[in-house]
Coordinates of C-alpha atoms in Angstrom, one line a residue:
X1013 CA -16.2 35.7 91.6
X1014 CA -19.2 37.2 88.8
X1015 CA -22.9 36.6 88.4
X1016 CA -23.6 35.3 84.9
X1017 CA -26.2 36.6 82.7
X1018 CA -27.2 34.2 80.7
X1019 CA -29.2 33.5 77.2
X1020 CA -32.2 31.9 76.6
X1021 CA -32.6 30.6 73.0
X1022 CA -36.1 30.9 71.5
X1023 CA -35.6 27.5 69.0
X1024 CA -39.0 26.5 67.9
X1025 CA -38.4 22.7 69.6
X1026 CA -38.2 24.7 72.8
X1027 CA -41.0 24.6 75.4
X1028 CA -43.3 27.5 77.0
X1029 CA -42.8 26.3 80.6
X1030 CA -39.9 23.9 81.1
X1031 CA -37.3 27.0 81.8
X1032 CA -39.8 30.0 83.4
X1033 CA -40.9 27.0 85.7
X1034 CA -36.9 26.6 86.9
X1035 CA -35.9 30.0 86.8
X1036 CA -38.8 31.4 88.8
X1037 CA -40.4 33.1 86.4
X1038 CA -43.8 32.9 85.4
X1039 CA -45.3 30.7 82.7
X1040 CA -46.5 30.1 80.0
X1041 CA -43.6 31.7 77.8
X1042 CA -45.1 34.1 74.9
X1043 CA -42.2 32.3 72.9
X1044 CA -41.0 29.5 73.5
X1045 CA -37.1 28.9 75.2
X1046 CA -35.1 25.7 74.1
X1047 CA -32.2 26.6 76.1
X1048 CA -30.7 28.8 78.3
X1049 CA -26.9 29.0 77.8
X1050 CA -24.1 29.9 80.2
X1051 CA -20.5 30.4 78.6
X1052 CA -18.0 32.5 76.0
X1053 CA -19.7 31.4 72.7
X1054 CA -19.3 34.0 70.1
X1055 CA -22.8 33.9 69.2
X1056 CA -24.6 34.1 73.0
X1057 CA -22.3 35.1 75.3
X1058 CA -23.6 35.3 78.8
X1059 CA -23.1 39.4 80.2
X1060 CA -21.1 39.6 83.4
X1061 CA -20.2 43.0 85.2
X1062 CA -16.3 43.9 85.6
X1063 CA -15.7 47.3 87.7
X1064 CA -18.9 48.4 87.6
X1065 CA -18.9 48.0 83.4
X1066 CA -20.9 45.8 81.7
X1067 CA -19.1 43.2 79.3
X1068 CA -19.0 39.7 78.2
X1069 CA -17.3 37.2 78.9
X1070 CA -16.2 36.2 76.1
X1071 CA -14.7 39.6 75.8
X1072 CA -12.9 39.7 78.9
X1073 CA -11.4 36.9 78.2
X1074 CA -10.2 37.8 74.9
X1075 CA -8.5 41.1 77.0
X1076 CA -7.1 38.7 79.3
X1077 CA -6.5 34.6 78.3
X1078 CA -4.2 34.2 81.5
X1079 CA -6.2 35.6 83.7
X1080 CA -10.2 34.5 83.4
X1081 CA -8.9 31.0 82.0
X1082 CA -5.4 29.9 83.8
X1083 CA -1.9 29.2 83.0
X1084 CA -2.7 25.6 81.5
X1085 CA -6.2 26.0 80.5
X1086 CA -5.1 29.2 78.0
X1087 CA -2.3 27.1 77.0
X1088 CA -3.9 24.2 75.8
X1089 CA -7.3 25.8 74.6
X1090 CA -6.6 29.5 73.4
X1091 CA -7.9 32.3 74.3
X1092 CA -11.0 30.2 74.5
X1093 CA -13.5 28.9 77.9
X1094 CA -13.3 24.8 76.9
X1095 CA -16.8 23.9 77.7
X1096 CA -20.4 25.9 77.6
X1097 CA -23.4 25.0 80.1
X1098 CA -26.4 25.2 79.4
X1099 CA -30.6 23.8 81.1
X1100 CA -32.6 22.5 77.7
X1101 CA -36.0 22.2 77.4
X1102 CA -37.3 19.8 75.1
X1103 CA -41.0 20.5 73.9
X1104 CA -40.6 18.4 70.1
X1105 CA -37.6 16.6 68.8
X1106 CA -34.7 18.4 68.1
X1107 CA -32.8 17.1 65.1
X1108 CA -30.6 13.7 64.8
X1109 CA -27.9 15.2 64.9
X1110 CA -23.7 14.4 65.1
X1111 CA -21.1 16.4 65.8
X1112 CA -16.9 15.6 64.7
X1113 CA -13.9 14.9 67.0
X1114 CA -11.4 17.6 66.2
X1115 CA -10.1 15.9 63.0
X1116 CA -13.1 15.2 61.4
X1117 CA -13.7 19.3 62.1
X1118 CA -10.5 20.3 60.4
X1119 CA -9.9 17.8 57.7
X1120 CA -12.9 18.3 56.6
X1121 CA -14.1 20.7 53.7
X1122 CA -14.1 23.9 54.1
X1123 CA -17.6 25.7 54.9
X1124 CA -18.6 22.4 56.8
X1125 CA -18.2 23.9 59.9
X1126 CA -17.8 26.6 61.8
X1127 CA -14.8 26.4 64.2
X1128 CA -12.3 23.7 63.9
X1129 CA -13.1 22.3 68.1
X1130 CA -15.1 18.6 68.1
X1131 CA -17.9 18.9 70.0
X1132 CA -18.5 15.8 72.2
X1133 CA -21.8 16.2 74.7
X1134 CA -23.3 15.6 78.5
X1135 CA -26.8 15.6 79.2
X1136 CA -27.6 14.7 82.7
X1137 CA -31.9 14.8 83.5
X1138 CA -32.9 17.5 85.6
X1139 CA -36.9 15.8 85.4
X1140 CA -38.2 12.9 83.2
X1141 CA -36.0 12.9 79.5
X1142 CA -36.8 11.3 76.6
X1143 CA -33.9 10.8 73.6
X1144 CA -32.6 9.2 71.5
X1145 CA -28.9 8.3 70.9
X1146 CA -26.5 6.1 68.7
X1147 CA -27.5 3.2 66.4
X1148 CA -29.3 -0.5 68.3
X1149 CA -28.4 -3.8 66.7
X1150 CA -28.8 -4.4 63.2
X1151 CA -29.9 -7.8 64.1
X1152 CA -32.9 -5.7 67.2
X1153 CA -33.8 -3.6 64.3
X1154 CA -34.2 -5.9 61.6
X1155 CA -36.1 -8.0 63.0
X1156 CA -38.3 -5.1 64.0
X1157 CA -38.7 -4.2 60.3
X1158 CA -39.3 -7.8 59.3
X1159 CA -42.2 -7.2 61.6
X1160 CA -43.2 -4.3 60.4
X1161 CA -44.1 -6.5 56.5
X1162 CA -42.9 -2.9 54.6
X1163 CA -41.9 -5.0 51.9
X1164 CA -39.3 -2.4 50.8
X1165 CA -37.4 -1.7 53.7
X1166 CA -37.2 -4.5 54.7
X1167 CA -35.3 -4.8 51.1
X1168 CA -33.1 -2.1 52.7
X1169 CA -32.0 -3.7 55.3
X1170 CA -31.5 -7.2 53.6
X1171 CA -28.7 -5.2 51.5
X1172 CA -27.8 -3.3 54.5
X1173 CA -26.9 -7.1 56.1
X1174 CA -24.6 -8.3 53.5
X1175 CA -21.9 -4.6 53.9
X1176 CA -18.9 -4.6 56.4
X1177 CA -20.9 -2.3 58.2
X1178 CA -24.8 -2.8 58.9
X1179 CA -26.0 -0.5 60.4
X1180 CA -23.8 2.4 58.3
X1181 CA -25.0 1.5 55.0
X1182 CA -28.8 0.9 56.2
X1183 CA -28.4 4.8 56.8
X1184 CA -26.6 5.7 54.0
X1185 CA -29.5 3.6 52.0
X1186 CA -32.1 5.3 54.2
X1187 CA -30.5 8.7 53.5
X1188 CA -30.4 8.3 50.2
X1189 CA -33.8 6.5 49.5
X1190 CA -36.1 7.5 46.3
X1191 CA -39.5 8.8 47.3
X1192 CA -38.2 8.7 51.1
X1193 CA -42.5 10.3 51.7
X1194 CA -43.7 7.1 50.4
X1195 CA -41.5 5.0 53.0
X1196 CA -41.8 7.1 55.7
X1197 CA -45.3 6.9 55.0
X1198 CA -45.6 2.6 54.6
X1199 CA -43.3 2.6 58.0
X1200 CA -45.6 5.0 60.1
X1201 CA -48.8 3.1 59.0
X1202 CA -47.3 -0.5 60.0
X1203 CA -46.3 0.9 63.0
X1204 CA -50.0 2.3 64.4
X1205 CA -50.5 -1.2 65.5
X1206 CA -47.7 -1.8 67.1
X1207 CA -47.9 1.2 69.4
X1208 CA -47.1 -0.6 72.6
X1209 CA -43.5 -0.1 71.8
X1210 CA -42.3 2.4 73.5
X1211 CA -39.9 2.9 70.5
X1212 CA -42.6 3.0 68.0
X1213 CA -45.0 4.7 70.2
X1214 CA -42.9 7.7 70.5
X1215 CA -41.2 8.1 66.8
X1216 CA -45.8 8.1 65.9
X1217 CA -45.2 11.5 68.6
X1218 CA -42.9 12.5 67.2
X1219 CA -44.1 11.7 63.5
X1220 CA -47.5 14.7 64.3
X1221 CA -44.4 17.3 63.7
X1222 CA -41.7 15.7 60.9
X1223 CA -44.6 14.1 59.0
X1224 CA -43.1 12.2 55.9
X1225 CA -39.1 13.1 57.2
X1226 CA -36.7 9.8 56.7
X1227 CA -35.4 10.5 60.2
X1228 CA -38.1 9.1 61.7
X1229 CA -37.6 5.7 60.2
X1230 CA -33.5 7.2 60.8
X1231 CA -35.0 6.4 64.8
X1232 CA -36.6 3.4 64.4
X1233 CA -32.8 2.3 64.3
X1234 CA -31.6 4.4 66.9
X1235 CA -31.8 2.8 70.9
X1236 CA -34.3 4.8 73.1
X1237 CA -33.4 6.0 76.0
X1238 CA -36.1 6.9 79.1
X1239 CA -33.8 8.8 81.5
X1240 CA -35.2 9.6 85.1
X1241 CA -34.0 12.5 86.7
X1242 CA -30.0 11.8 88.0
X1243 CA -29.2 9.9 84.6
X1244 CA -26.5 10.4 82.9
X1245 CA -24.5 10.8 79.9
X1246 CA -21.3 11.3 77.7
X1247 CA -22.3 11.7 73.6
X1248 CA -18.8 11.3 71.9
X1249 CA -18.1 12.7 68.9
X1250 CA -19.7 11.1 65.6
X1251 CA -22.8 9.2 67.9
X1252 CA -25.8 10.1 66.6
X1253 CA -28.4 11.8 68.9
X1254 CA -31.7 13.3 69.6
X1255 CA -33.8 14.2 72.5
X1256 CA -37.1 13.8 72.3
X1257 CA -38.2 15.9 76.0
X1258 CA -38.0 16.3 79.8
X1259 CA -35.2 19.0 80.8
X1260 CA -31.9 18.5 81.5
X1261 CA -28.8 20.5 82.4
X1262 CA -26.0 19.8 79.3
X1263 CA -22.2 21.0 79.5
X1264 CA -20.4 20.8 76.3
X1265 CA -17.4 21.3 73.9
X1266 CA -17.5 25.2 72.9
X1267 CA -18.5 24.4 69.5
X1268 CA -21.7 25.1 67.8
X1269 CA -20.6 21.8 65.0
X1270 CA -23.3 20.1 63.6
X1271 CA -24.2 18.0 61.3
X1272 CA -28.0 16.6 60.4
X1273 CA -29.6 13.4 59.3
X1274 CA -33.4 14.6 59.9
X1275 CA -36.1 16.4 61.8
X1276 CA -35.2 19.6 60.5
X1277 CA -36.1 22.2 57.5
X1278 CA -32.6 22.4 57.5
X1279 CA -29.3 21.3 55.5
X1280 CA -28.7 16.9 55.9
X1281 CA -25.0 16.5 54.5
X1282 CA -25.3 12.7 53.9
X1283 CA -21.5 12.8 53.1
X1284 CA -20.4 14.2 56.2
X1285 CA -22.0 12.4 58.1
X1286 CA -22.2 9.1 57.3
X1287 CA -17.5 10.4 57.4
X1288 CA -17.8 10.9 61.0
X1289 CA -20.9 8.9 62.4
X1290 CA -20.3 6.5 64.4
X1291 CA -22.9 3.4 64.6
X1292 CA -20.8 1.0 66.9
X1293 CA -20.8 2.7 69.7
X1294 CA -23.3 1.9 72.7
X1295 CA -23.7 5.4 74.8
X1296 CA -25.9 4.5 78.2
X1297 CA -26.4 5.8 81.5
X1298 CA -23.1 6.7 83.2
X1299 CA -23.2 6.9 87.6
X1300 CA -21.6 9.5 88.6
X1301 CA -18.6 8.9 91.5
X1302 CA -18.5 10.8 95.0
X1303 CA -15.2 13.0 95.3
X1304 CA -15.7 15.3 98.4
X1305 CA -19.3 15.1 98.5
X1306 CA -19.6 16.2 95.3
X1307 CA -21.1 13.5 92.4
X1308 CA -18.3 13.9 89.7
X1309 CA -19.1 12.2 86.0
X1310 CA -16.7 11.0 83.3
X1311 CA -16.3 12.8 80.5
X1312 CA -13.7 11.9 78.7
X1313 CA -12.6 14.6 77.5
X1314 CA -10.5 17.5 78.0
X1315 CA -13.0 20.1 77.2
X1316 CA -15.7 19.6 80.2
X1317 CA -16.1 17.6 83.3
X1318 CA -19.4 17.7 85.2
X1319 CA -19.9 18.7 89.8
X1320 CA -23.6 18.2 90.9
X1321 CA -24.1 18.9 94.9
X1322 CA -27.4 19.2 97.2
X1323 CA -27.0 21.8 99.4
X1324 CA -27.4 21.0 102.8
X1325 CA -27.6 22.3 106.7
X1326 CA -23.8 23.2 106.8
X1327 CA -21.5 25.0 104.5
X1328 CA -19.7 23.6 101.2
X1329 CA -16.3 24.8 100.4
X1330 CA -15.3 25.6 97.1
X1331 CA -11.5 25.2 97.0
X1332 CA -9.4 27.4 94.6
X1333 CA -7.9 26.2 91.1
X1334 CA -5.7 27.4 88.8
X1335 CA -9.1 26.8 86.0
X1336 CA -11.9 28.7 85.8
X1337 CA -15.4 27.3 86.3
X1338 CA -19.1 28.1 85.8
X1339 CA -21.8 27.6 89.0
X1340 CA -25.7 26.8 88.7
X1341 CA -28.5 27.0 91.0
X1342 CA -31.2 24.9 90.7
X1343 CA -34.6 23.8 92.6
X1344 CA -33.8 26.0 95.6
X1345 CA -31.3 29.1 96.1
X1346 CA -27.3 29.2 97.2
X1347 CA -25.2 32.0 98.9
X1348 CA -22.0 31.7 97.5
X1349 CA -20.3 34.1 99.5
X1350 CA -22.8 36.8 100.3
X1351 CA -23.1 36.2 96.2
X1352 CA -27.3 35.8 96.1
X1353 CA -28.2 32.3 93.5
X1354 CA -31.3 32.0 92.9
X1355 CA -33.0 28.6 91.1
X1356 CA -31.6 29.3 87.8
X1357 CA -29.1 31.7 88.6
X1358 CA -25.2 31.0 87.6
X1359 CA -22.3 32.8 88.2
X1360 CA -18.4 32.7 87.1
X1361 CA -15.8 31.4 89.4
X1362 CA -12.0 32.6 87.8
X1363 CA -8.7 30.6 88.4
X1364 CA -8.0 31.4 92.1
X1365 CA -12.0 32.1 93.7
X1366 CA -12.5 30.1 96.2
X1367 CA -16.2 30.1 97.6
X1368 CA -18.3 28.7 100.9
X1369 CA -21.5 28.2 99.4
X1370 CA -24.9 27.4 101.9
X1371 CA -28.3 27.1 101.2
X1372 CA -30.9 24.1 100.0
X1373 CA -30.1 24.3 96.2
X1374 CA -28.9 21.5 94.2
X1375 CA -25.7 22.8 92.9
X1376 CA -24.2 22.1 89.4
X1377 CA -20.3 22.7 89.1
X1378 CA -18.8 22.7 84.8
X1379 CA -14.9 23.7 84.7
X1380 CA -12.1 21.7 81.5
X1381 CA -11.9 18.1 81.9
X1382 CA -7.8 18.5 82.6
X1383 CA -6.6 17.2 85.7

């Protein structure tokens, strides 16, 4: 068992207080803090000390995959930890994005993706979190467009309505629209009279940071979710999503493959987005299952699984397994066989590691999704 030193990512959409507050550090911080990474991704691997020497998790795994991952995980994923654990603290909307499955990642033109891995994700809200996930039913958006009364938008919707997949065609038409800025301005002007609609109100807020961005209209075509603490959502490959605000734990496949659809100055690869996007699947909050005192969340993927547990007066035994795990403590403290974790701290459990845990914090245990 090894204490991890996580990496803070200072993306512009991050909060000046969320991660610092949950980690017990002074806030507001000098820079925005968007993500806390705990894992072995080569872009920001967690630090640790092994035999008195400072190193990183990706380096020790590369040197001894079976020892650090276990035989079954190393056989399936090679010398790569299959999951990445994060805490996210958005204060501004993230880009609208989608991620490929494994076949799409490997079949795309060279340079489209940074690796050949899929990138399914899952979110567990720690505090109230606002997000847009997946496409809303086409008929629902069609009614909104008619109510808004923007002729050009209605024309696009009616053109899309006769397609085999109206939602897919509407996305194509929006992302290829001529004079998109004028369309966005017209739609937002019409939205101002309908700010009592939660989706419209959220889009108007996001518009303050992304004026003229066609992604604002794309957001209107998506499902808005108001996640409450404890709400869990699995994000399958191809499902568009954007976080707006909140604080949440994320577990995902250990990849950085992404295609964007708006709310970003970065490249929007429209052909690739249209190739991989899934506009039919509705992702909604799912309850976890109580397994041996842990709440276990179904991730539908071999890359990761998440379990949570609130510590109380008793000791919690974490038995050894043949797979690697990362244990995060939030909102309190935990003693892990003498290793003291305060809120925001984590440790790595290698295959064969077992532990007895006491304290008053909430535990988040990430592992591969293999049997």
